[in-house]
Short mmCIF file of N, CA and C in Angstrom, two decimals:
data_model
loop_
_atom_site.label_atom_id
_atom_site.label_comp_id
_atom_site.label_asym_id
_atom_site.label_seq_id
_atom_site.Cartn_x
_atom_site.Cartn_y
_atom_site.Cartn_z
N MET U 1 -45.94 123.45 -109.42
CA MET U 1 -46.79 121.70 -109.69
C MET U 1 -47.29 121.91 -111.03
N ASP U 2 -47.39 120.98 -111.74
CA ASP U 2 -48.13 121.25 -113.24
C ASP U 2 -49.75 121.18 -112.68
N ALA U 3 -50.55 121.75 -113.40
CA ALA U 3 -52.08 122.22 -112.97
C ALA U 3 -52.44 120.72 -113.31
N TYR U 4 -52.27 119.98 -114.29
CA TYR U 4 -52.89 118.41 -114.40
C TYR U 4 -52.62 117.36 -113.53
N LEU U 5 -51.28 117.94 -112.93
CA LEU U 5 -51.00 116.44 -111.86
C LEU U 5 -51.46 116.94 -110.85
N ALA U 6 -51.72 118.23 -110.43
CA ALA U 6 -52.33 118.71 -109.11
C ALA U 6 -54.12 118.11 -109.14
N VAL U 7 -54.64 118.23 -110.53
CA VAL U 7 -56.10 117.68 -110.40
C VAL U 7 -56.08 116.32 -110.24
N VAL U 8 -55.23 115.65 -110.87
CA VAL U 8 -55.40 114.16 -110.94
C VAL U 8 -55.01 113.56 -109.63
N SER U 9 -54.00 114.14 -108.76
CA SER U 9 -53.45 113.64 -107.71
C SER U 9 -54.04 114.07 -106.49
N LYS U 10 -54.73 114.99 -106.39
CA LYS U 10 -55.38 115.62 -105.43
C LYS U 10 -56.44 114.46 -104.47
N ARG U 11 -56.33 114.10 -103.56
CA ARG U 11 -57.09 113.23 -102.72
C ARG U 11 -57.89 114.03 -101.60
N GLU U 12 -59.00 113.76 -101.05
CA GLU U 12 -59.56 114.06 -100.05
C GLU U 12 -58.51 113.85 -98.51
N VAL U 13 -58.43 114.84 -97.67
CA VAL U 13 -57.63 114.53 -96.47
C VAL U 13 -58.51 114.79 -95.52
N ARG U 14 -58.63 113.91 -94.40
CA ARG U 14 -59.34 114.02 -93.43
C ARG U 14 -58.54 114.03 -92.00
N ALA U 15 -57.19 113.66 -92.02
CA ALA U 15 -56.71 113.40 -90.96
C ALA U 15 -55.39 114.61 -90.94
N TYR U 16 -55.17 115.20 -90.30
CA TYR U 16 -54.32 116.40 -90.12
C TYR U 16 -53.28 116.34 -89.08
N ASP U 17 -52.15 116.80 -89.11
CA ASP U 17 -51.21 116.88 -88.39
C ASP U 17 -50.93 117.95 -87.02
N GLY U 18 -52.15 118.77 -87.17
CA GLY U 18 -52.12 119.99 -86.06
C GLY U 18 -51.46 121.00 -86.32
N ARG U 19 -50.26 121.02 -87.38
CA ARG U 19 -49.69 122.26 -87.48
C ARG U 19 -50.79 123.43 -88.01
N PRO U 20 -50.32 124.50 -87.68
CA PRO U 20 -51.15 125.59 -88.19
C PRO U 20 -50.58 126.02 -89.72
N ILE U 21 -51.48 126.49 -90.56
CA ILE U 21 -51.53 127.10 -91.71
C ILE U 21 -50.76 128.19 -92.02
N ALA U 22 -49.92 128.63 -92.58
CA ALA U 22 -49.03 129.74 -92.68
C ALA U 22 -49.93 130.84 -93.33
N ALA U 23 -49.99 131.96 -92.77
CA ALA U 23 -50.99 133.14 -93.28
C ALA U 23 -50.71 133.60 -94.87
N ASP U 24 -49.48 133.35 -95.21
CA ASP U 24 -49.42 133.68 -96.59
C ASP U 24 -50.08 132.51 -97.48
N ALA U 25 -49.98 131.06 -97.02
CA ALA U 25 -50.63 130.27 -97.72
C ALA U 25 -52.24 130.23 -97.61
N VAL U 26 -52.89 130.78 -96.46
CA VAL U 26 -54.25 130.76 -96.24
C VAL U 26 -54.69 132.03 -97.40
N ARG U 27 -53.90 133.14 -97.52
CA ARG U 27 -54.23 134.30 -98.23
C ARG U 27 -54.37 133.59 -99.95
N ARG U 28 -53.43 132.79 -100.21
CA ARG U 28 -53.48 132.22 -101.33
C ARG U 28 -54.64 131.26 -101.63
N ILE U 29 -54.78 130.80 -100.78
CA ILE U 29 -56.02 129.71 -100.82
C ILE U 29 -57.50 130.32 -100.94
N LEU U 30 -57.42 131.44 -100.08
CA LEU U 30 -58.76 132.39 -100.28
C LEU U 30 -58.75 133.26 -101.70
N GLU U 31 -57.72 133.52 -102.18
CA GLU U 31 -57.61 134.42 -103.26
C GLU U 31 -58.07 133.48 -104.42
N ALA U 32 -57.51 132.04 -104.66
CA ALA U 32 -57.54 131.37 -105.38
C ALA U 32 -59.47 131.10 -105.54
N GLY U 33 -60.04 131.02 -104.58
CA GLY U 33 -61.40 131.14 -104.57
C GLY U 33 -62.19 132.10 -104.76
N ARG U 34 -61.78 133.31 -104.12
CA ARG U 34 -62.25 134.82 -104.76
C ARG U 34 -62.19 134.75 -106.32
N LEU U 35 -61.01 134.48 -106.85
CA LEU U 35 -60.88 134.92 -108.16
C LEU U 35 -61.63 133.70 -109.03
N ALA U 36 -62.25 132.64 -108.59
CA ALA U 36 -63.07 131.77 -109.45
C ALA U 36 -64.22 132.42 -110.22
N GLY U 37 -64.41 131.95 -111.31
CA GLY U 37 -65.38 132.68 -112.22
C GLY U 37 -66.60 132.65 -111.64
N SER U 38 -67.53 133.37 -111.78
CA SER U 38 -69.06 133.39 -111.58
C SER U 38 -69.86 134.03 -112.55
N SER U 39 -71.01 133.44 -112.60
CA SER U 39 -72.24 133.96 -113.81
C SER U 39 -72.53 135.35 -113.65
N ARG U 40 -72.21 135.62 -114.81
CA ARG U 40 -72.09 136.94 -115.08
C ARG U 40 -71.41 137.95 -113.95
N ASN U 41 -70.35 137.61 -113.59
CA ASN U 41 -69.36 138.07 -112.96
C ASN U 41 -69.84 138.75 -111.45
N ARG U 42 -71.22 138.42 -111.10
CA ARG U 42 -71.84 138.65 -110.00
C ARG U 42 -71.22 138.36 -108.55
N GLN U 43 -70.41 137.26 -108.45
CA GLN U 43 -69.65 136.69 -107.09
C GLN U 43 -70.73 136.73 -106.17
N ASN U 44 -71.74 136.18 -106.19
CA ASN U 44 -72.76 136.06 -105.19
C ASN U 44 -72.22 134.96 -104.08
N ARG U 45 -71.14 135.16 -103.71
CA ARG U 45 -70.51 134.32 -102.69
C ARG U 45 -69.76 135.04 -101.79
N ARG U 46 -69.36 134.36 -100.37
CA ARG U 46 -68.55 134.90 -99.32
C ARG U 46 -68.30 133.67 -98.71
N PHE U 47 -67.06 133.83 -98.23
CA PHE U 47 -66.07 132.92 -97.35
C PHE U 47 -65.94 133.30 -95.85
N VAL U 48 -66.63 132.45 -95.09
CA VAL U 48 -66.37 132.74 -93.69
C VAL U 48 -65.15 131.92 -93.28
N VAL U 49 -64.39 132.34 -92.70
CA VAL U 49 -62.97 131.69 -92.23
C VAL U 49 -63.02 131.39 -90.69
N LEU U 50 -62.54 130.11 -90.51
CA LEU U 50 -62.82 129.76 -89.05
C LEU U 50 -61.31 128.90 -88.76
N THR U 51 -60.73 129.56 -87.52
CA THR U 51 -59.52 129.12 -87.26
C THR U 51 -59.32 128.56 -85.80
N ASP U 52 -60.33 129.28 -84.79
CA ASP U 52 -60.68 128.66 -83.67
C ASP U 52 -61.35 127.61 -83.26
N PRO U 53 -60.53 126.61 -82.55
CA PRO U 53 -60.87 125.15 -82.43
C PRO U 53 -62.62 125.16 -81.93
N ASP U 54 -62.70 126.07 -80.92
CA ASP U 54 -64.22 125.97 -80.46
C ASP U 54 -65.32 126.27 -81.54
N LEU U 55 -64.74 127.40 -82.36
CA LEU U 55 -65.73 127.59 -83.12
C LEU U 55 -65.94 126.65 -84.18
N ILE U 56 -64.75 125.90 -84.77
CA ILE U 56 -64.87 125.01 -85.77
C ILE U 56 -65.57 124.04 -85.17
N ARG U 57 -65.48 123.48 -84.07
CA ARG U 57 -66.46 122.35 -83.31
C ARG U 57 -67.81 122.50 -83.55
N ARG U 58 -68.03 123.64 -83.10
CA ARG U 58 -69.59 124.23 -83.33
C ARG U 58 -70.19 124.03 -84.52
N ALA U 59 -69.22 124.87 -85.77
CA ALA U 59 -69.69 124.80 -87.22
C ALA U 59 -69.79 123.21 -87.58
N ALA U 60 -68.82 122.33 -87.13
CA ALA U 60 -68.74 121.08 -87.41
C ALA U 60 -70.23 120.31 -87.17
N GLU U 61 -71.09 120.62 -86.21
CA GLU U 61 -72.31 120.06 -85.86
C GLU U 61 -73.22 120.37 -87.13
N GLY U 62 -73.10 121.29 -87.70
CA GLY U 62 -73.90 121.34 -89.20
C GLY U 62 -73.48 120.49 -90.22
N VAL U 63 -72.24 119.90 -90.35
CA VAL U 63 -72.14 119.07 -91.46
C VAL U 63 -72.44 117.73 -91.39
N PHE U 64 -72.41 117.11 -92.45
CA PHE U 64 -72.72 115.43 -92.47
C PHE U 64 -71.70 114.79 -91.59
N SER U 65 -70.48 115.06 -91.80
CA SER U 65 -69.45 114.13 -91.24
C SER U 65 -68.56 115.14 -90.37
N PRO U 66 -69.03 115.52 -89.15
CA PRO U 66 -68.27 116.48 -88.33
C PRO U 66 -66.59 116.04 -87.83
N ALA U 67 -66.46 114.93 -88.16
CA ALA U 67 -65.09 114.46 -87.76
C ALA U 67 -64.01 114.81 -88.86
N ASN U 68 -64.65 114.91 -90.04
CA ASN U 68 -63.62 115.67 -91.34
C ASN U 68 -63.19 117.19 -90.92
N VAL U 69 -64.08 117.84 -90.22
CA VAL U 69 -63.88 119.27 -89.89
C VAL U 69 -63.31 119.35 -88.76
N THR U 70 -63.52 118.79 -87.52
CA THR U 70 -63.00 119.04 -86.24
C THR U 70 -61.44 119.32 -86.19
N GLY U 71 -60.65 118.35 -86.90
CA GLY U 71 -59.27 118.39 -86.58
C GLY U 71 -58.57 119.43 -87.41
N ALA U 72 -59.22 120.05 -88.31
CA ALA U 72 -58.77 121.01 -89.31
C ALA U 72 -58.25 122.23 -88.90
N PRO U 73 -57.33 122.64 -89.15
CA PRO U 73 -56.65 123.98 -88.31
C PRO U 73 -57.34 125.29 -89.04
N LEU U 74 -58.05 124.90 -90.29
CA LEU U 74 -58.59 126.13 -90.86
C LEU U 74 -60.03 125.29 -91.94
N VAL U 75 -60.97 126.21 -91.57
CA VAL U 75 -62.31 125.87 -92.12
C VAL U 75 -62.92 127.02 -92.74
N VAL U 76 -63.14 126.91 -93.94
CA VAL U 76 -63.81 127.78 -94.73
C VAL U 76 -65.23 127.35 -95.09
N VAL U 77 -66.10 128.34 -94.86
CA VAL U 77 -67.61 128.05 -95.10
C VAL U 77 -67.91 129.00 -96.41
N VAL U 78 -68.44 128.04 -97.17
CA VAL U 78 -68.86 129.02 -98.57
C VAL U 78 -70.28 129.43 -98.62
N LEU U 79 -70.53 130.48 -98.41
CA LEU U 79 -72.04 130.91 -98.34
C LEU U 79 -72.33 131.61 -99.89
N VAL U 80 -73.55 131.22 -100.13
CA VAL U 80 -74.05 132.08 -101.81
C VAL U 80 -75.58 132.46 -101.21
N ARG U 81 -75.72 133.63 -102.33
CA ARG U 81 -77.15 134.42 -101.96
C ARG U 81 -77.35 134.54 -103.77
N GLY U 82 -78.49 135.04 -103.79
CA GLY U 82 -79.23 135.55 -105.10
C GLY U 82 -79.68 134.11 -105.87
N LYS U 83 -80.20 134.63 -107.09
CA LYS U 83 -80.36 133.66 -108.15
C LYS U 83 -79.36 133.30 -109.24
N GLY U 84 -79.60 132.23 -109.98
CA GLY U 84 -78.50 131.75 -110.97
C GLY U 84 -77.82 130.63 -110.45
N PRO U 85 -76.67 130.34 -111.08
CA PRO U 85 -75.84 129.08 -111.03
C PRO U 85 -75.27 129.46 -109.64
N VAL U 86 -75.84 129.91 -108.60
CA VAL U 86 -74.66 130.05 -107.27
C VAL U 86 -74.36 128.92 -106.89
N ALA U 87 -74.62 127.69 -106.94
CA ALA U 87 -73.99 126.44 -106.28
C ALA U 87 -72.98 126.26 -107.21
N PHE U 88 -73.22 126.01 -108.29
CA PHE U 88 -72.05 125.81 -109.30
C PHE U 88 -70.82 126.85 -109.11
N ASP U 89 -71.23 128.07 -109.21
CA ASP U 89 -70.02 129.01 -108.92
C ASP U 89 -68.94 128.75 -107.39
N ALA U 90 -70.05 128.45 -106.55
CA ALA U 90 -69.75 128.13 -105.34
C ALA U 90 -68.48 127.04 -105.20
N GLY U 91 -69.02 125.84 -106.41
CA GLY U 91 -68.06 124.63 -106.33
C GLY U 91 -66.88 124.95 -107.14
N ARG U 92 -67.04 125.91 -108.01
CA ARG U 92 -65.84 126.55 -108.70
C ARG U 92 -64.92 127.20 -107.94
N ALA U 93 -65.29 128.01 -107.07
CA ALA U 93 -64.49 128.61 -106.10
C ALA U 93 -64.02 127.47 -105.00
N ALA U 94 -64.75 126.72 -104.56
CA ALA U 94 -64.24 125.48 -103.53
C ALA U 94 -63.22 124.58 -104.22
N GLN U 95 -63.48 124.19 -105.36
CA GLN U 95 -62.31 123.41 -106.17
C GLN U 95 -60.78 124.32 -106.37
N ASN U 96 -61.33 125.54 -106.65
CA ASN U 96 -59.89 126.26 -106.81
C ASN U 96 -59.15 126.53 -105.54
N MET U 97 -59.78 126.89 -104.38
CA MET U 97 -59.33 126.90 -102.93
C MET U 97 -58.60 125.44 -102.75
N MET U 98 -59.29 124.20 -103.08
CA MET U 98 -58.48 123.03 -102.75
C MET U 98 -57.45 122.90 -103.45
N LEU U 99 -57.34 123.12 -104.97
CA LEU U 99 -56.35 123.05 -105.56
C LEU U 99 -55.30 123.94 -105.27
N ALA U 100 -55.36 125.07 -104.68
CA ALA U 100 -54.48 126.19 -104.49
C ALA U 100 -53.50 125.56 -103.26
N ALA U 101 -54.62 124.87 -102.30
CA ALA U 101 -54.14 124.18 -101.05
C ALA U 101 -53.37 123.13 -101.32
N TRP U 102 -53.58 122.31 -102.13
CA TRP U 102 -53.00 120.91 -102.49
C TRP U 102 -51.45 121.54 -103.29
N ASN U 103 -51.34 122.39 -103.77
CA ASN U 103 -50.11 123.07 -104.39
C ASN U 103 -49.22 123.64 -103.39
N GLU U 104 -49.66 124.00 -102.21
CA GLU U 104 -49.17 124.34 -101.21
C GLU U 104 -48.53 123.13 -100.21
N GLY U 105 -48.91 121.82 -100.30
CA GLY U 105 -48.89 120.84 -99.64
C GLY U 105 -49.84 120.65 -98.93
N ILE U 106 -51.00 121.40 -98.63
CA ILE U 106 -52.07 121.22 -97.59
C ILE U 106 -53.20 120.59 -98.25
N GLY U 107 -53.85 119.81 -97.36
CA GLY U 107 -54.93 118.94 -97.90
C GLY U 107 -56.01 119.39 -97.58
N SER U 108 -57.07 118.92 -97.98
CA SER U 108 -58.41 119.43 -97.96
C SER U 108 -59.44 118.58 -97.88
N CYS U 109 -60.89 118.95 -97.43
CA CYS U 109 -62.05 117.77 -97.63
C CYS U 109 -63.28 118.56 -97.89
N PRO U 110 -63.99 118.48 -98.66
CA PRO U 110 -65.40 119.28 -98.76
C PRO U 110 -66.23 118.55 -97.60
N ASN U 111 -67.13 119.13 -97.25
CA ASN U 111 -68.30 118.51 -96.40
C ASN U 111 -69.64 119.22 -96.79
N GLY U 112 -70.55 118.26 -96.77
CA GLY U 112 -72.02 118.74 -97.09
C GLY U 112 -72.52 119.44 -96.12
N ILE U 113 -73.54 120.02 -96.12
CA ILE U 113 -74.38 120.73 -95.13
C ILE U 113 -75.46 119.97 -94.49
N GLY U 114 -75.56 119.35 -93.44
CA GLY U 114 -76.43 118.31 -92.54
C GLY U 114 -77.18 118.95 -91.80
N GLU U 115 -76.86 120.01 -91.14
CA GLU U 115 -77.96 121.00 -90.11
C GLU U 115 -77.75 122.61 -90.27
N GLY U 116 -78.09 122.70 -91.51
CA GLY U 116 -77.82 124.49 -91.69
C GLY U 116 -78.20 125.13 -90.82
N ASP U 117 -79.24 125.00 -89.66
CA ASP U 117 -79.66 125.82 -88.76
C ASP U 117 -78.45 125.86 -87.52
N LEU U 118 -77.76 124.71 -87.35
CA LEU U 118 -76.77 124.67 -86.30
C LEU U 118 -75.61 125.52 -87.05
N LEU U 119 -75.03 125.23 -88.29
CA LEU U 119 -74.10 126.18 -88.72
C LEU U 119 -74.29 127.49 -88.82
N ALA U 120 -75.57 127.87 -89.21
CA ALA U 120 -76.22 129.53 -88.91
C ALA U 120 -75.84 129.82 -87.84
N GLU U 121 -76.16 129.13 -86.71
CA GLU U 121 -76.24 129.53 -85.38
C GLU U 121 -74.86 129.91 -84.99
N ALA U 122 -73.77 128.96 -85.40
CA ALA U 122 -72.32 129.04 -85.17
C ALA U 122 -71.55 130.06 -85.92
N ILE U 123 -71.97 130.51 -87.04
CA ILE U 123 -71.30 131.49 -87.49
C ILE U 123 -72.00 132.71 -88.01
N GLY U 124 -73.21 132.78 -87.66
CA GLY U 124 -74.11 133.91 -87.74
C GLY U 124 -74.12 134.47 -89.02
N TYR U 125 -74.59 133.56 -90.27
CA TYR U 125 -74.99 134.20 -91.29
C TYR U 125 -76.48 134.75 -91.64
N GLY U 126 -76.94 135.46 -92.16
CA GLY U 126 -78.06 135.87 -92.64
C GLY U 126 -79.06 135.01 -93.41
N PRO U 127 -80.22 135.33 -93.53
CA PRO U 127 -81.44 134.76 -93.93
C PRO U 127 -81.37 134.72 -95.41
N ASP U 128 -80.76 135.54 -96.16
CA ASP U 128 -80.44 135.89 -97.64
C ASP U 128 -79.47 135.21 -98.11
N GLU U 129 -78.54 134.36 -97.15
CA GLU U 129 -77.49 133.48 -97.59
C GLU U 129 -77.78 132.06 -97.17
N GLU U 130 -76.97 131.14 -98.05
CA GLU U 130 -77.05 129.75 -97.79
C GLU U 130 -75.59 129.30 -97.98
N ALA U 131 -75.42 128.38 -96.81
CA ALA U 131 -74.13 127.80 -96.80
C ALA U 131 -74.31 126.50 -97.61
N VAL U 132 -73.49 126.59 -98.65
CA VAL U 132 -73.46 125.07 -99.41
C VAL U 132 -72.47 124.13 -99.27
N ILE U 133 -71.10 124.59 -98.88
CA ILE U 133 -69.89 123.64 -98.78
C ILE U 133 -69.20 124.22 -97.55
N VAL U 134 -68.68 123.31 -96.73
CA VAL U 134 -67.64 123.71 -95.58
C VAL U 134 -66.29 122.74 -96.20
N LEU U 135 -65.14 123.50 -96.31
CA LEU U 135 -64.06 123.12 -96.62
C LEU U 135 -63.13 123.08 -95.54
N GLY U 136 -62.59 121.88 -95.16
CA GLY U 136 -61.51 121.61 -94.10
C GLY U 136 -59.91 121.66 -94.66
N PHE U 137 -59.30 122.26 -94.25
CA PHE U 137 -57.80 122.43 -94.87
C PHE U 137 -56.81 122.16 -93.49
N GLY U 138 -55.75 121.51 -93.82
CA GLY U 138 -54.49 121.33 -93.01
C GLY U 138 -53.51 120.37 -93.59
N HIS U 139 -52.25 120.52 -93.24
CA HIS U 139 -51.12 119.76 -93.21
C HIS U 139 -51.58 118.13 -93.26
N PRO U 140 -51.47 117.34 -94.04
CA PRO U 140 -51.85 116.02 -94.00
C PRO U 140 -51.29 115.06 -93.03
N ALA U 141 -51.70 114.39 -92.24
CA ALA U 141 -51.35 113.63 -91.13
C ALA U 141 -50.51 112.56 -91.80
N ARG U 142 -50.63 112.07 -93.21
CA ARG U 142 -50.04 111.13 -93.92
C ARG U 142 -49.54 111.98 -95.22
N PRO U 143 -48.36 112.72 -95.29
CA PRO U 143 -48.23 113.59 -96.11
C PRO U 143 -47.86 112.71 -97.84
N ARG U 144 -48.27 113.26 -98.67
CA ARG U 144 -47.95 112.58 -100.01
C ARG U 144 -47.43 113.65 -100.91
N ASP U 145 -46.47 113.10 -101.52
CA ASP U 145 -45.72 114.17 -102.73
C ASP U 145 -46.47 113.90 -104.27
N PRO U 146 -47.24 114.77 -104.57
CA PRO U 146 -47.76 114.50 -105.96
C PRO U 146 -46.83 114.15 -107.00
N GLU U 147 -45.57 114.58 -107.05
CA GLU U 147 -44.70 114.11 -108.05
C GLU U 147 -43.96 112.79 -107.70
N ASP U 148 -44.28 111.97 -106.95
CA ASP U 148 -43.79 110.99 -106.69
C ASP U 148 -44.23 109.89 -107.70
N ARG U 149 -45.27 110.27 -108.45
CA ARG U 149 -46.11 109.26 -109.38
C ARG U 149 -46.06 110.30 -110.66
N SER U 150 -46.42 109.78 -111.60
CA SER U 150 -46.71 110.31 -112.98
C SER U 150 -48.14 110.58 -112.93
N ALA U 151 -48.92 111.43 -113.69
CA ALA U 151 -50.59 111.80 -113.96
C ALA U 151 -51.00 110.42 -113.99
N ASP U 152 -50.61 109.44 -115.15
CA ASP U 152 -51.08 108.42 -115.38
C ASP U 152 -50.88 107.42 -114.34
N GLU U 153 -50.22 107.39 -113.60
CA GLU U 153 -50.04 106.27 -112.24
C GLU U 153 -51.01 106.69 -111.39
N TRP U 154 -51.15 108.02 -111.16
CA TRP U 154 -52.07 108.87 -110.28
C TRP U 154 -53.73 108.47 -110.73
N ILE U 155 -53.92 108.62 -111.78
CA ILE U 155 -55.18 108.09 -112.69
C ILE U 155 -55.24 106.49 -112.57
N ALA U 156 -54.30 105.91 -112.74
CA ALA U 156 -54.41 104.37 -112.45
C ALA U 156 -55.09 103.88 -111.17
N ALA U 157 -54.37 104.57 -110.13
CA ALA U 157 -54.74 104.25 -108.84
C ALA U 157 -55.95 105.05 -108.31
N ALA U 158 -56.45 105.74 -109.07
CA ALA U 158 -57.72 106.37 -108.42
C ALA U 158 -58.99 105.47 -108.33
N ASP U 159 -59.76 105.46 -107.16
CA ASP U 159 -60.96 104.86 -107.24
C ASP U 159 -62.21 105.33 -107.79
N ARG U 160 -62.05 105.30 -109.22
CA ARG U 160 -63.08 106.07 -110.08
C ARG U 160 -63.75 105.06 -111.19
N ARG U 161 -64.71 105.49 -111.65
CA ARG U 161 -65.47 104.55 -112.56
C ARG U 161 -64.60 104.69 -113.85
N PRO U 162 -64.40 103.61 -114.70
CA PRO U 162 -63.72 103.75 -115.39
C PRO U 162 -64.11 104.86 -116.89
N PHE U 163 -62.99 105.43 -117.51
CA PHE U 163 -63.46 106.54 -118.20
C PHE U 163 -64.55 106.22 -119.27
N ASP U 164 -64.48 105.20 -119.89
CA ASP U 164 -65.65 104.70 -120.89
C ASP U 164 -66.80 104.66 -120.53
N GLU U 165 -67.01 104.55 -119.18
CA GLU U 165 -68.41 104.41 -118.13
C GLU U 165 -68.67 105.79 -118.22
N VAL U 166 -68.13 106.82 -117.93
CA VAL U 166 -68.29 108.31 -117.67
C VAL U 166 -68.32 109.42 -119.00
N VAL U 167 -67.36 108.77 -120.20
CA VAL U 167 -67.54 109.63 -120.99
C VAL U 167 -68.17 109.05 -122.23
N ASP U 168 -69.05 109.93 -122.73
CA ASP U 168 -69.81 109.45 -124.09
C ASP U 168 -69.37 110.48 -125.02
N HIS U 169 -68.79 109.87 -126.05
CA HIS U 169 -68.79 110.95 -127.48
C HIS U 169 -69.85 110.59 -128.45
N LEU U 170 -70.61 111.62 -128.94
CA LEU U 170 -71.74 111.60 -129.69
C LEU U 170 -70.92 112.21 -131.00
N SER U 171 -71.55 111.73 -132.01
CA SER U 171 -71.05 112.45 -133.59
C SER U 171 -72.38 112.74 -134.20
N GLY U 172 -72.42 113.84 -135.11
CA GLY U 172 -73.66 113.89 -135.69
C GLY U 172 -73.68 113.29 -137.01
N SER U 173 -74.55 113.39 -137.74
CA SER U 173 -74.90 112.88 -139.09
C SER U 173 -74.44 113.45 -140.55
#
């Protein structure tokens, strides 16, 4: 898939069809996150992978919208540690994973941390780490083919603020 088409066609998927995700696809998703850039190449992040439904349900108690997580056959918790732009680095890794998944026909949804203590209890990370995002992955209950539309058609259909409200061009004198 064209990278630009992948970016403009990606939508959050919160309902999955229940099929497991193939191990090779899981590996590619995680590699995409692992290879994301990081400040000074410190890579102060770690991914905790959940596939057990009971563990996923327990971890879901720690996010703002548990229903976005509980139906996913694959959940990845992104943990960070240290100083610097670690949240930005985690976001880069998360977006890489979600785009790699989309390229495989696998949907995803990022979830914010609502109850960090419950999440820490469920997956057991240490006091020097912080969970910054929980990603749910699965085959969409309503599949979409990104190539059914052009990039411009995906952009037109997106529920986003208009371009000119988001982008300001400044010029020097």
